[in-house]
Coordinates of C-alpha atoms in Angstrom, one line a residue:
X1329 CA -5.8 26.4 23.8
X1330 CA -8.8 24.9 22.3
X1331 CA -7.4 21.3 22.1
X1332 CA -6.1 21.2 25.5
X1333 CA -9.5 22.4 26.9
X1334 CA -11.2 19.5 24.7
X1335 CA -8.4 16.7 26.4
X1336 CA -9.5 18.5 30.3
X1337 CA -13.6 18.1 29.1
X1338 CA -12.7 14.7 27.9
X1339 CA -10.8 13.6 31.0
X1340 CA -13.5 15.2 33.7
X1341 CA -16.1 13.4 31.9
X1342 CA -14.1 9.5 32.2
X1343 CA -13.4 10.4 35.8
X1344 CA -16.9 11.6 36.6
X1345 CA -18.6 8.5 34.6
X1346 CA -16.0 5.9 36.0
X1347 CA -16.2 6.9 39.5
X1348 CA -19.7 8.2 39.6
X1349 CA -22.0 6.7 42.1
X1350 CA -24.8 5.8 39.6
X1351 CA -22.2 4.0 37.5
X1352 CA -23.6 0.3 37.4
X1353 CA -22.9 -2.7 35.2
X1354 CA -25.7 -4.8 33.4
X1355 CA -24.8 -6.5 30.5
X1356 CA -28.2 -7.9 29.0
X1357 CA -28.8 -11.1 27.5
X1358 CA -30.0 -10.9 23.9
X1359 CA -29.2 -6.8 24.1
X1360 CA -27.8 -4.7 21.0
X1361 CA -25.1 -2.4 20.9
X1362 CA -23.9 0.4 19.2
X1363 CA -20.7 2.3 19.8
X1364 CA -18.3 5.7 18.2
X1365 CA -15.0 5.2 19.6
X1366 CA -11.6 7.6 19.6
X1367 CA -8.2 5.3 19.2
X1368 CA -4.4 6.3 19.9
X1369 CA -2.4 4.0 18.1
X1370 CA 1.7 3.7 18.8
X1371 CA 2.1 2.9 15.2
X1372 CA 3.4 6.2 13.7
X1373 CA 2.4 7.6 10.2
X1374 CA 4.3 8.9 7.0
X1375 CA 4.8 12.1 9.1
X1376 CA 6.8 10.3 12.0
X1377 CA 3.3 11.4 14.3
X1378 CA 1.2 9.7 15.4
X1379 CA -2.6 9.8 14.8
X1380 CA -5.8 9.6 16.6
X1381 CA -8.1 7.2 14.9
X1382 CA -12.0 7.1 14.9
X1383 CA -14.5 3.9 14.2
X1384 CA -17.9 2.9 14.9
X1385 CA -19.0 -0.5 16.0
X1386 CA -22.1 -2.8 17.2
X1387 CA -22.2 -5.8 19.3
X1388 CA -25.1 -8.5 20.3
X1389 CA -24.5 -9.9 23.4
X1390 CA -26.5 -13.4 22.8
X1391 CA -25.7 -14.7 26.4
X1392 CA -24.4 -11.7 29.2
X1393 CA -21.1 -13.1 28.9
X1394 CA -20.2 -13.0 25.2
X1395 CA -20.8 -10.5 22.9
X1396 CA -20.4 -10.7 19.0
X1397 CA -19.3 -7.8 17.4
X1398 CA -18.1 -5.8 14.7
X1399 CA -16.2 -3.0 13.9
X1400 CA -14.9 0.1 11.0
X1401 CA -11.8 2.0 11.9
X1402 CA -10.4 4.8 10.0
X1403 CA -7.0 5.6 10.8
X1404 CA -5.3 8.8 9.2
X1405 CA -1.2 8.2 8.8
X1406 CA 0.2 11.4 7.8
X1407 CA 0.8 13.2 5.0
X1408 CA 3.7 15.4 3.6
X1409 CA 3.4 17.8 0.7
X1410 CA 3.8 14.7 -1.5
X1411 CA 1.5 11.9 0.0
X1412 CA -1.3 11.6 2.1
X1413 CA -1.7 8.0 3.5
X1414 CA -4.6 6.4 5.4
X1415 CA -6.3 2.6 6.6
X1416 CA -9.5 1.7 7.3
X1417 CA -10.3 -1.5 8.5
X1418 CA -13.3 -3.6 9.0
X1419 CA -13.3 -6.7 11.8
X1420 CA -15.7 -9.2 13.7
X1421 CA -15.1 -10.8 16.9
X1422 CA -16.4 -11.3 20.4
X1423 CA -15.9 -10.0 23.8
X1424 CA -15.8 -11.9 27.0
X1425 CA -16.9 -10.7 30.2
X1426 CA -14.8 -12.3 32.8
X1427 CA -17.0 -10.8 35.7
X1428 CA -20.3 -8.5 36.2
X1429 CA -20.0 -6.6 39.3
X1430 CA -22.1 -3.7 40.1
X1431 CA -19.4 -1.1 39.1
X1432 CA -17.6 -2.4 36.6
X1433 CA -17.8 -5.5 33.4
X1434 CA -13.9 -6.4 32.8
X1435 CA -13.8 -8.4 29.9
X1436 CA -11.2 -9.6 26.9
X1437 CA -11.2 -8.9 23.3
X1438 CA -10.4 -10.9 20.3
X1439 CA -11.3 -9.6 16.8
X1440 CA -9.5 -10.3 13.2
X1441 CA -10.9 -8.5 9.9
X1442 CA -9.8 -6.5 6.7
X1443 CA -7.5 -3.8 6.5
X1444 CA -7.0 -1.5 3.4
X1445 CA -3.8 1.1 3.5
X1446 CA -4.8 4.1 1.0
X1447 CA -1.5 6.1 -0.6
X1448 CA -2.5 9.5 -2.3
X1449 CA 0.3 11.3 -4.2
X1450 CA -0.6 15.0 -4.4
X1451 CA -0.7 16.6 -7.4
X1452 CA -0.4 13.4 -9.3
X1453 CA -3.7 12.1 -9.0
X1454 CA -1.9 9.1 -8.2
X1455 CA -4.0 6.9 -5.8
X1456 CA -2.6 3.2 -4.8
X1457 CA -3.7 1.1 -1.8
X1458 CA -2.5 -2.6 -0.5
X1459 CA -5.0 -5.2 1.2
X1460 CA -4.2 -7.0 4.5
X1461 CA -5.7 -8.7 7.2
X1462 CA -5.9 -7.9 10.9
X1463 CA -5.9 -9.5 14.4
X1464 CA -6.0 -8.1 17.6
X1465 CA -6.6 -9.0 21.3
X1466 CA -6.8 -7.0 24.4
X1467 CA -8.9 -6.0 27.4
X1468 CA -10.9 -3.4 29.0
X1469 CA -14.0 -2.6 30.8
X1470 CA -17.6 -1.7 30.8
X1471 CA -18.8 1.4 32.7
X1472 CA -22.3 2.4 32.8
X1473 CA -23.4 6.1 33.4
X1474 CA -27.4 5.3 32.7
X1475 CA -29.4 2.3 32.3
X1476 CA -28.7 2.5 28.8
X1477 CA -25.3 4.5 28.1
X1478 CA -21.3 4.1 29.1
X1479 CA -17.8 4.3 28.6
X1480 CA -15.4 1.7 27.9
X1481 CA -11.3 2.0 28.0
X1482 CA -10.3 -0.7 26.3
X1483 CA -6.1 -1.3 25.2
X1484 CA -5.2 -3.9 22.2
X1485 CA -2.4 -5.2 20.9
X1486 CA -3.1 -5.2 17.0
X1487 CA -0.8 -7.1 14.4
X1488 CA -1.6 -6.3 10.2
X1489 CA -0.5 -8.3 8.1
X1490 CA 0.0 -6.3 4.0
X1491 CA 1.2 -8.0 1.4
X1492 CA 4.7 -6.0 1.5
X1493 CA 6.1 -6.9 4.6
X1494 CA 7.5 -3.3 5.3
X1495 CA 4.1 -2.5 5.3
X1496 CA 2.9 -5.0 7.8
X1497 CA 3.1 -3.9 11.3
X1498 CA 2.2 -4.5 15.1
X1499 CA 0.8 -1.9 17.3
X1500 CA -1.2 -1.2 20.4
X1501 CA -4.2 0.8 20.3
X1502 CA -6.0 2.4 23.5
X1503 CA -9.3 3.6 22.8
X1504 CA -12.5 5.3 24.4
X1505 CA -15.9 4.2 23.6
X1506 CA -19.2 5.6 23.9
X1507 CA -21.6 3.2 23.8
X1508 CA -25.9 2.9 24.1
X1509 CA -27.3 -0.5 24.8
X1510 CA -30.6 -1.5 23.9
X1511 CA -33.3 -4.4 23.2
X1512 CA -32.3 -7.3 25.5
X1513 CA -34.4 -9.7 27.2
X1514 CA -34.7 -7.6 30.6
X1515 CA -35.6 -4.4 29.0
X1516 CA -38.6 -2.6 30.0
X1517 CA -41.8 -3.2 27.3

């Protein structure tokens, strides 16, 4: 009951911010960025379910149309009585904006990095873990709630690359973002 009242907050609030009439775009030359975002990822774990993933990222937006960033992602994969597996992963890249309206930023995503998949036996005290590399490119959109504060949607297609190729793996990843933009060379002194 609790969960699917969480899902109907978390819903109300995209729809209100997305739609909102004081939702307006400004990305922000020379402005700093800092983000916690919630993934769902269609790669499933050691438990055959899937699992929500959770990260925190920055960006500097050096122009108002490209943004460097970078990003930590810690996905949980499952665990049995046995094994408990996980991957965190740690990436740069930029974002593009393709327009700036007064509603809505669309942009594209590339962004590569370093992924690390964690194994934990149980009981053993048995603890093994495999080194990759990551790409992924996508798309989503900017929406502003405040002068400072917004949502973005954003959907990836993600490809890592481990060592063992039953390992490696591609996947798309939709996520939600809360993000709070500040600095920039039109902010307010």
């Amino acid at each position: 009951m609790i969960c699917r009242s969480f899902k109907m907050s978390a819903v109300s609030l995209v729809f209100f911010m997305a739609f909102s009439y004081a939702a307006r775009a400004q990305v922000i030359n020379r402005s700093l960025e800092a983000n916690a975002t919630m993934s769902f990822n269609s790669q499933s774990g050691i438990d055959s379910n899937r699992h929500t993933s959770f990260g925190a990222s920055g960006a500097y937006d050096r122009f108002g149309k490209v943004a460097l960033l970078g990003e930590f992602v810690y996905q949980p994969m499952g665990s049995t009585f046995a094994e408990r597996d996980s991957m965190e992963m740690v990436g740069a890249g930029a974002r593009y904006y393709l327009r700036q309206s007064t509603k809505i930023c669309p942009y594209v995503v590339g962004i590569g990095g370093y992924s690390h998949f964690n194994q934990n036996v149980i009981g053993a005290g048995k603890n093994t873990g495999t080194h990759s590399g990551y790409f992924a490119a996508g798309g989503g959109a900017s929406l502003y709630a405040s002068e400072n504060i917004g949502i973005r949607p954003e959907l990836r297609y993600e490809r890592d690359m481990f060592t063992s190729s039953a390992l490696s793996f591609n996947s798309v990843r939709g996520s939600i973002s809360v993000f709070y933009v500040f600095g920039g060379s039109s902010a307010k002194k």
